[in-house]
Amino acid sequence: MQHKDRAALPTDRCAELIAQAARTPRQAEGAAHHYYASGLCYLYSDKVARDPVAASAWLTRAAELDHPLARRALLSLRDNTPDDHPPGHCHDLGLGRKLCHGSVSSR
C-alpha cells in the first residue's frame, strides 16, 4: 500500500505519536488526526514494529471520526493484507492498551 501522506509522516516521532494517540479521548479536538498518524506509523515507520493489525485499529478509530484519508487508507490496507493473521495474537498499542483481533481493550 502506498499512501500520499507517507512522505509527510515524522517517522522519528512515531513512538511519541502513538503514545499521544493512546492518551487522546475520542471526543478531543484532533483525535482523528492522532489516530490516523498512529495508523500510518504502524504501516511505514522503521522506528516502531510494522504491524498492519495495529494500523487497522488506529485507522478504524480515525475513520469512525470521519477522517477521509483514514477511510481511504483503511480500504487500501484491507484490500492488500492477506488473511493469515495467527489466532490469539495481540498487539501492544502503548500505555497499557492492546489490540486482540480487532478489539481495543485495557490490560
Backbone as a printed PyTorch tensor [residue, N CA C, xyz], in Angstrom:
tensor([[[  0.8460,  -1.1820,   0.0000],
         [  0.0000,   0.0000,   0.0000],
         [  0.8860,   1.2380,   0.0000]],

        [[  0.6600,   2.1340,  -0.9020],
         [  1.3440,   3.4150,  -0.9230],
         [  0.3360,   4.4710,  -0.5060]],

        [[  0.8040,   5.4520,   0.2320],
         [ -0.0940,   6.4780,   0.7190],
         [  0.5570,   7.8240,   0.5590]],

        [[ -0.2120,   8.8280,   0.1080],
         [  0.3830,  10.1250,  -0.1930],
         [  0.9140,  10.8400,   1.0420]],

        [[  0.4210,  10.5680,   2.2380],
         [  0.9090,  11.2210,   3.4480],
         [  2.1520,  10.5550,   4.0100]],

        [[  2.5730,   9.4700,   3.4100],
         [  3.7400,   8.7420,   3.9150],
         [  4.9660,   9.6360,   3.9960]],

        [[  5.1920,  10.4600,   2.9800],
         [  6.3700,  11.3280,   2.9540],
         [  6.3180,  12.3770,   4.0610]],

        [[  5.1270,  12.8020,   4.4650],
         [  4.9810,  13.8280,   5.4970],
         [  4.9990,  13.2470,   6.9140]],

        [[  5.0240,  11.9410,   7.0300],
         [  4.9780,  11.2980,   8.3430],
         [  6.3210,  11.4550,   9.0600]],

        [[  6.3180,  12.0520,  10.2630],
         [  7.5760,  12.1840,  11.0120],
         [  7.9290,  10.8580,  11.6930]],

        [[  8.5110,   9.9380,  10.9460],
         [  8.7330,   8.5850,  11.4580],
         [  9.6340,   8.5500,  12.6790]],

        [[ 10.4790,   9.5650,  12.8440],
         [ 11.3320,   9.5910,  14.0250],
         [ 10.5410,   9.8970,  15.2970]],

        [[  9.3000,  10.3170,  15.1550],
         [  8.4490,  10.6330,  16.3070],
         [  7.2910,   9.6520,  16.4760]],

        [[  7.3210,   8.5250,  15.7880],
         [  6.1830,   7.6110,  15.8040],
         [  5.8530,   7.0810,  17.1990]],

        [[  6.8460,   6.7110,  17.9830],
         [  6.5530,   6.2040,  19.3280],
         [  5.8160,   7.2660,  20.1370]],

        [[  6.2520,   8.5140,  20.0060],
         [  5.5900,   9.6300,  20.7000],
         [  4.1760,   9.8450,  20.1720]],

        [[  3.9990,   9.7840,  18.8500],
         [  2.6810,   9.9770,  18.2540],
         [  1.7030,   8.8850,  18.6940]],

        [[  2.1740,   7.6550,  18.7440],
         [  1.3160,   6.5430,  19.1650],
         [  0.9190,   6.7050,  20.6270]],

        [[  1.8780,   7.0870,  21.4710],
         [  1.5760,   7.3040,  22.8860],
         [  0.5760,   8.4400,  23.0520]],

        [[  0.7330,   9.5020,  22.2700],
         [ -0.1970,  10.6310,  22.3390],
         [ -1.5940,  10.1900,  21.9050]],

        [[ -1.6840,   9.4020,  20.8510],
         [ -2.9860,   8.9220,  20.3920],
         [ -3.6470,   8.0550,  21.4560]],

        [[ -2.8620,   7.2330,  22.1430],
         [ -3.4190,   6.3680,  23.1850],
         [ -3.9930,   7.1820,  24.3450]],

        [[ -3.4650,   8.3860,  24.5570],
         [ -3.9580,   9.2580,  25.6340],
         [ -5.1050,  10.1600,  25.1920]],

        [[ -5.3710,  10.2140,  23.8980],
         [ -6.3450,  11.1650,  23.3540],
         [ -7.7470,  10.5690,  23.3450]],

        [[ -8.6690,  11.1690,  24.1090],
         [-10.0610,  10.6890,  24.0750],
         [-10.6950,  10.9530,  22.7060]],

        [[-11.6230,  10.1120,  22.3130],
         [-12.2790,  10.2350,  21.0090],
         [-12.8970,  11.6070,  20.7870]],

        [[-13.4310,  12.2050,  21.8420],
         [-14.1260,  13.4800,  21.6920],
         [-13.1710,  14.6770,  21.6580]],

        [[-11.8960,  14.4680,  21.8830],
         [-10.9260,  15.5660,  21.8990],
         [-10.6930,  16.1100,  20.4910]],

        [[-10.4590,  17.4090,  20.4180],
         [-10.1300,  18.0230,  19.1410],
         [ -8.8150,  17.4240,  18.6290]],

        [[ -8.8050,  17.0510,  17.3880],
         [ -7.6030,  16.4830,  16.7920],
         [ -7.4400,  14.9870,  16.9860]],

        [[ -8.3910,  14.3480,  17.6470],
         [ -8.2760,  12.9090,  17.9110],
         [ -8.1540,  12.1150,  16.6140]],

        [[ -8.9630,  12.4330,  15.6250],
         [ -8.9270,  11.6900,  14.3670],
         [ -7.5480,  11.7660,  13.7260]],

        [[ -6.9350,  12.9410,  13.7690],
         [ -5.5990,  13.0850,  13.1830],
         [ -4.5750,  12.2640,  13.9610]],

        [[ -4.6490,  12.2720,  15.2860],
         [ -3.7160,  11.4840,  16.0960],
         [ -3.8610,   9.9980,  15.7890]],

        [[ -5.0830,   9.5270,  15.6730],
         [ -5.3310,   8.1110,  15.3810],
         [ -4.8200,   7.7580,  13.9840]],

        [[ -5.0830,   8.6570,  13.0400],
         [ -4.6340,   8.4450,  11.6560],
         [ -3.1070,   8.3700,  11.5870]],

        [[ -2.4370,   9.3110,  12.2240],
         [ -0.9710,   9.3170,  12.2160],
         [ -0.4170,   8.0350,  12.8330]],

        [[ -1.0510,   7.5510,  13.8920],
         [ -0.6040,   6.3120,  14.5250],
         [ -0.7470,   5.1360,  13.5730]],

        [[ -1.8440,   5.0960,  12.8430],
         [ -2.0290,   4.0350,  11.8550],
         [ -0.9410,   4.0540,  10.8030]],

        [[ -0.6090,   5.2460,  10.3080],
         [  0.4590,   5.3470,   9.3140],
         [  1.8030,   4.9370,   9.9020]],

        [[  2.0250,   5.2720,  11.1650],
         [  3.2810,   4.8680,  11.8120],
         [  3.4330,   3.3530,  11.8070]],

        [[  2.3550,   2.6530,  12.1540],
         [  2.4270,   1.1910,  12.1760],
         [  2.5930,   0.5950,  10.7800]],

        [[  2.2450,   1.3550,   9.7580],
         [  2.4270,   0.8670,   8.3910],
         [  3.8060,   1.1700,   7.8240]],

        [[  4.3530,   2.3490,   8.1360],
         [  5.5200,   2.8210,   7.3990],
         [  6.7770,   3.0970,   8.2090]],

        [[  6.6730,   3.2730,   9.4950],
         [  7.8340,   3.7000,  10.2730],
         [  8.8440,   2.5750,  10.4450]],

        [[ 10.1040,   2.9520,  10.4700],
         [ 11.1410,   1.9870,  10.8200],
         [ 11.5450,   2.1700,  12.2860]],

        [[ 10.8280,   3.0330,  13.0050],
         [ 11.1130,   3.2940,  14.4240],
         [ 10.2030,   2.4980,  15.3590]],

        [[  9.1060,   1.9630,  14.8380],
         [  8.2330,   1.0510,  15.5870],
         [  8.0300,  -0.1830,  14.7210]],

        [[  7.6740,  -1.2910,  15.3370],
         [  7.4500,  -2.5190,  14.5730],
         [  6.2800,  -2.3210,  13.6090]],

        [[  6.4700,  -2.6940,  12.3750],
         [  5.3720,  -2.6030,  11.4090],
         [  4.3210,  -3.6320,  11.7780]],

        [[  3.0890,  -3.1750,  11.8160],
         [  2.0200,  -4.0180,  12.3230],
         [  0.7110,  -3.6360,  11.6400]],

        [[  0.3090,  -4.3510,  10.5930],
         [ -0.9120,  -3.9800,   9.8690],
         [ -2.1840,  -4.1100,  10.7010]],

        [[ -2.1950,  -4.9670,  11.7020],
         [ -3.3910,  -5.1040,  12.5420],
         [ -3.5410,  -3.8800,  13.4430]],

        [[ -2.4490,  -3.4580,  14.0700],
         [ -2.4990,  -2.2430,  14.8880],
         [ -2.8050,  -1.0330,  14.0040]],

        [[ -2.2160,  -0.9930,  12.8070],
         [ -2.5100,   0.0950,  11.8670],
         [ -3.9980,   0.1340,  11.5610]],

        [[ -4.5810,  -1.0130,  11.3050],
         [ -6.0070,  -1.0960,  11.0140],
         [ -6.8470,  -0.5890,  12.1830]],

        [[ -6.4410,  -0.9210,  13.3980],
         [ -7.1890,  -0.4740,  14.5780],
         [ -7.1800,   1.0480,  14.6860]],

        [[ -6.0050,   1.6640,  14.5170],
         [ -5.9120,   3.1200,  14.6080],
         [ -6.6260,   3.7960,  13.4530]],

        [[ -6.4750,   3.2550,  12.2500],
         [ -7.1600,   3.8420,  11.0980],
         [ -8.6700,   3.7160,  11.2280]],

        [[ -9.1400,   2.6160,  11.7920],
         [-10.5770,   2.4410,  12.0240],
         [-11.0930,   3.5020,  12.9820]],

        [[-10.3600,   3.7460,  14.0610],
         [-10.7680,   4.7870,  15.0170],
         [-10.8580,   6.1440,  14.3220]],

        [[ -9.8620,   6.4640,  13.4900],
         [ -9.8750,   7.7450,  12.7740],
         [-11.0370,   7.7990,  11.7820]],

        [[-11.2640,   6.7160,  11.0600],
         [-12.3590,   6.6690,  10.0870],
         [-13.7110,   6.8160,  10.7690]],

        [[-13.8680,   6.2340,  11.9400],
         [-15.1190,   6.3750,  12.6940],
         [-15.3830,   7.8280,  13.0790]],

        [[-14.3270,   8.6370,  13.1140],
         [-14.4520,  10.0670,  13.4040],
         [-14.4520,  10.8910,  12.1180]],

        [[-14.7650,  10.2220,  11.0040],
         [-14.9220,  10.8590,   9.6890],
         [-13.6450,  11.4450,   9.1090]],

        [[-12.5090,  10.8400,   9.3870],
         [-11.2500,  11.2660,   8.7680],
         [-11.1890,  10.6380,   7.3770]],

        [[-11.3220,  11.4360,   6.3050],
         [-11.4320,  10.8590,   4.9610],
         [-10.1850,  10.1060,   4.4990]],

        [[ -8.9900,  10.5900,   4.8460],
         [ -7.7830,   9.8870,   4.4270],
         [ -7.6370,   8.5650,   5.1690]],

        [[ -8.1100,   8.5220,   6.4090],
         [ -8.0770,   7.2660,   7.1630],
         [ -8.9910,   6.2380,   6.5070]],

        [[-10.1530,   6.6800,   6.0590],
         [-11.0770,   5.7590,   5.3690],
         [-10.4210,   5.1720,   4.1290]],

        [[ -9.7790,   6.0360,   3.3580],
         [ -9.1320,   5.5730,   2.1320],
         [ -7.9770,   4.6200,   2.4500]],

        [[ -7.1580,   4.9790,   3.4330],
         [ -6.0290,   4.1200,   3.8120],
         [ -6.5150,   2.7800,   4.3330]],

        [[ -7.5900,   2.7920,   5.1010],
         [ -8.1460,   1.5640,   5.6600],
         [ -8.6580,   0.6390,   4.5690]],

        [[ -9.3540,   1.1920,   3.5980],
         [ -9.8370,   0.3690,   2.4760],
         [ -8.6730,  -0.2320,   1.7050]],

        [[ -7.6530,   0.5510,   1.4730],
         [ -6.4840,   0.0610,   0.7550],
         [ -5.7680,  -1.0170,   1.5580]],

        [[ -5.6450,  -0.7950,   2.8560],
         [ -4.9910,  -1.7810,   3.7220],
         [ -5.7560,  -3.0920,   3.7160]],

        [[ -7.0510,  -3.0260,   3.8240],
         [ -7.8690,  -4.2480,   3.8340],
         [ -7.7910,  -4.9930,   2.5100]],

        [[ -7.6730,  -4.2400,   1.4330],
         [ -7.5680,  -4.8670,   0.1130],
         [ -6.2130,  -5.5280,  -0.1060]],

        [[ -5.1880,  -5.0890,   0.6300],
         [ -3.8270,  -5.5460,   0.3790],
         [ -3.2100,  -6.3480,   1.5170]],

        [[ -4.0110,  -6.7610,   2.4920],
         [ -3.4930,  -7.5260,   3.6220],
         [ -3.9940,  -8.9610,   3.5320]],

        [[ -3.0900,  -9.9340,   3.5280],
         [ -3.5400, -11.3320,   3.4950],
         [ -4.2820, -11.7000,   4.7700]],

        [[ -5.1660, -12.6490,   4.6670],
         [ -5.9830, -13.0910,   5.7920],
         [ -5.3210, -14.2490,   6.5290]],

        [[ -4.0630, -14.0940,   6.9140],
         [ -3.3510, -15.1920,   7.5620],
         [ -2.8260, -14.7980,   8.9470]],

        [[ -3.5460, -13.9030,   9.6240],
         [ -3.1080, -13.4650,  10.9490],
         [ -3.3360, -14.5920,  11.9480]],

        [[ -2.3100, -14.9140,  12.7480],
         [ -2.4430, -16.0540,  13.6610],
         [ -3.4890, -15.8240,  14.7530]],

        [[ -4.2410, -16.8410,  15.1290],
         [ -5.2400, -16.6950,  16.1840],
         [ -4.5760, -16.4460,  17.5360]],

        [[ -5.2690, -15.7170,  18.3860],
         [ -4.7710, -15.4520,  19.7260],
         [ -3.6520, -14.4440,  19.7880]],

        [[ -3.4310, -13.7380,  18.7020],
         [ -2.3240, -12.7850,  18.6430],
         [ -2.8060, -11.3990,  19.0610]],

        [[ -2.0440, -10.7300,  19.9200],
         [ -2.3730,  -9.3780,  20.3720],
         [ -1.2500,  -8.4220,  20.0030]],

        [[ -1.5810,  -7.1440,  19.9420],
         [ -0.6360,  -6.0960,  19.5850],
         [ -0.6570,  -5.0260,  20.6460]],

        [[  0.5040,  -4.5840,  21.0790],
         [  0.6210,  -3.5370,  22.0850],
         [  0.4140,  -2.1880,  21.4120]],

        [[ -0.5660,  -1.4170,  21.8820],
         [ -0.8290,  -0.0870,  21.3520],
         [ -0.2480,   1.0070,  22.2460]],

        [[  0.4270,   0.6110,  23.2960],
         [  1.0500,   1.5790,  24.1950],
         [  0.1560,   1.9770,  25.3420]],

        [[  0.7850,   2.4220,  26.4050],
         [  0.0940,   2.9170,  27.5930],
         [ -0.9500,   1.9490,  28.1260]],

        [[ -0.5980,   0.6900,  28.1670],
         [ -1.4960,  -0.3030,  28.7420],
         [ -2.6650,  -0.6940,  27.8690]],

        [[ -2.6250,  -0.3400,  26.5940],
         [ -3.7070,  -0.7030,  25.6800],
         [ -3.1820,  -1.7390,  24.7060]],

        [[ -4.0360,  -2.6740,  24.3500],
         [ -3.6460,  -3.6980,  23.3870],
         [ -4.7990,  -3.9810,  22.4430]],

        [[ -4.4650,  -4.5530,  21.3250],
         [ -5.4470,  -4.9160,  20.3180],
         [ -5.3580,  -6.4120,  20.1110]],

        [[ -6.4770,  -7.0950,  20.2850],
         [ -6.5500,  -8.5280,  20.0350],
         [ -7.6810,  -8.7770,  19.0440]],

        [[ -7.3440,  -9.1400,  17.8390],
         [ -8.3280,  -9.4720,  16.8080],
         [ -9.3770,  -8.3860,  16.5890]],

        [[ -8.9050,  -7.1330,  16.4950],
         [ -9.7880,  -6.0530,  16.1180],
         [-10.4830,  -5.3380,  17.2450]],

        [[-10.2870,  -5.7430,  18.4830],
         [-10.9080,  -5.0020,  19.5810],
         [ -9.8250,  -4.4020,  20.4580]],

        [[-10.0280,  -3.1640,  20.8720],
         [ -9.0700,  -2.4840,  21.7120],
         [ -9.5470,  -2.5910,  23.1530]],

        [[ -8.6450,  -2.9810,  24.0540],
         [ -9.0220,  -3.1160,  25.4610],
         [ -7.8700,  -2.7130,  26.3520]],

        [[ -8.1650,  -2.4750,  27.6100],
         [ -7.1230,  -2.1900,  28.5970],
         [ -6.5840,  -3.4880,  29.1310]],

        [[ -5.3400,  -3.4840,  29.5540],
         [ -4.7470,  -4.6960,  30.1450],
         [ -5.2190,  -4.8700,  31.5560]]])
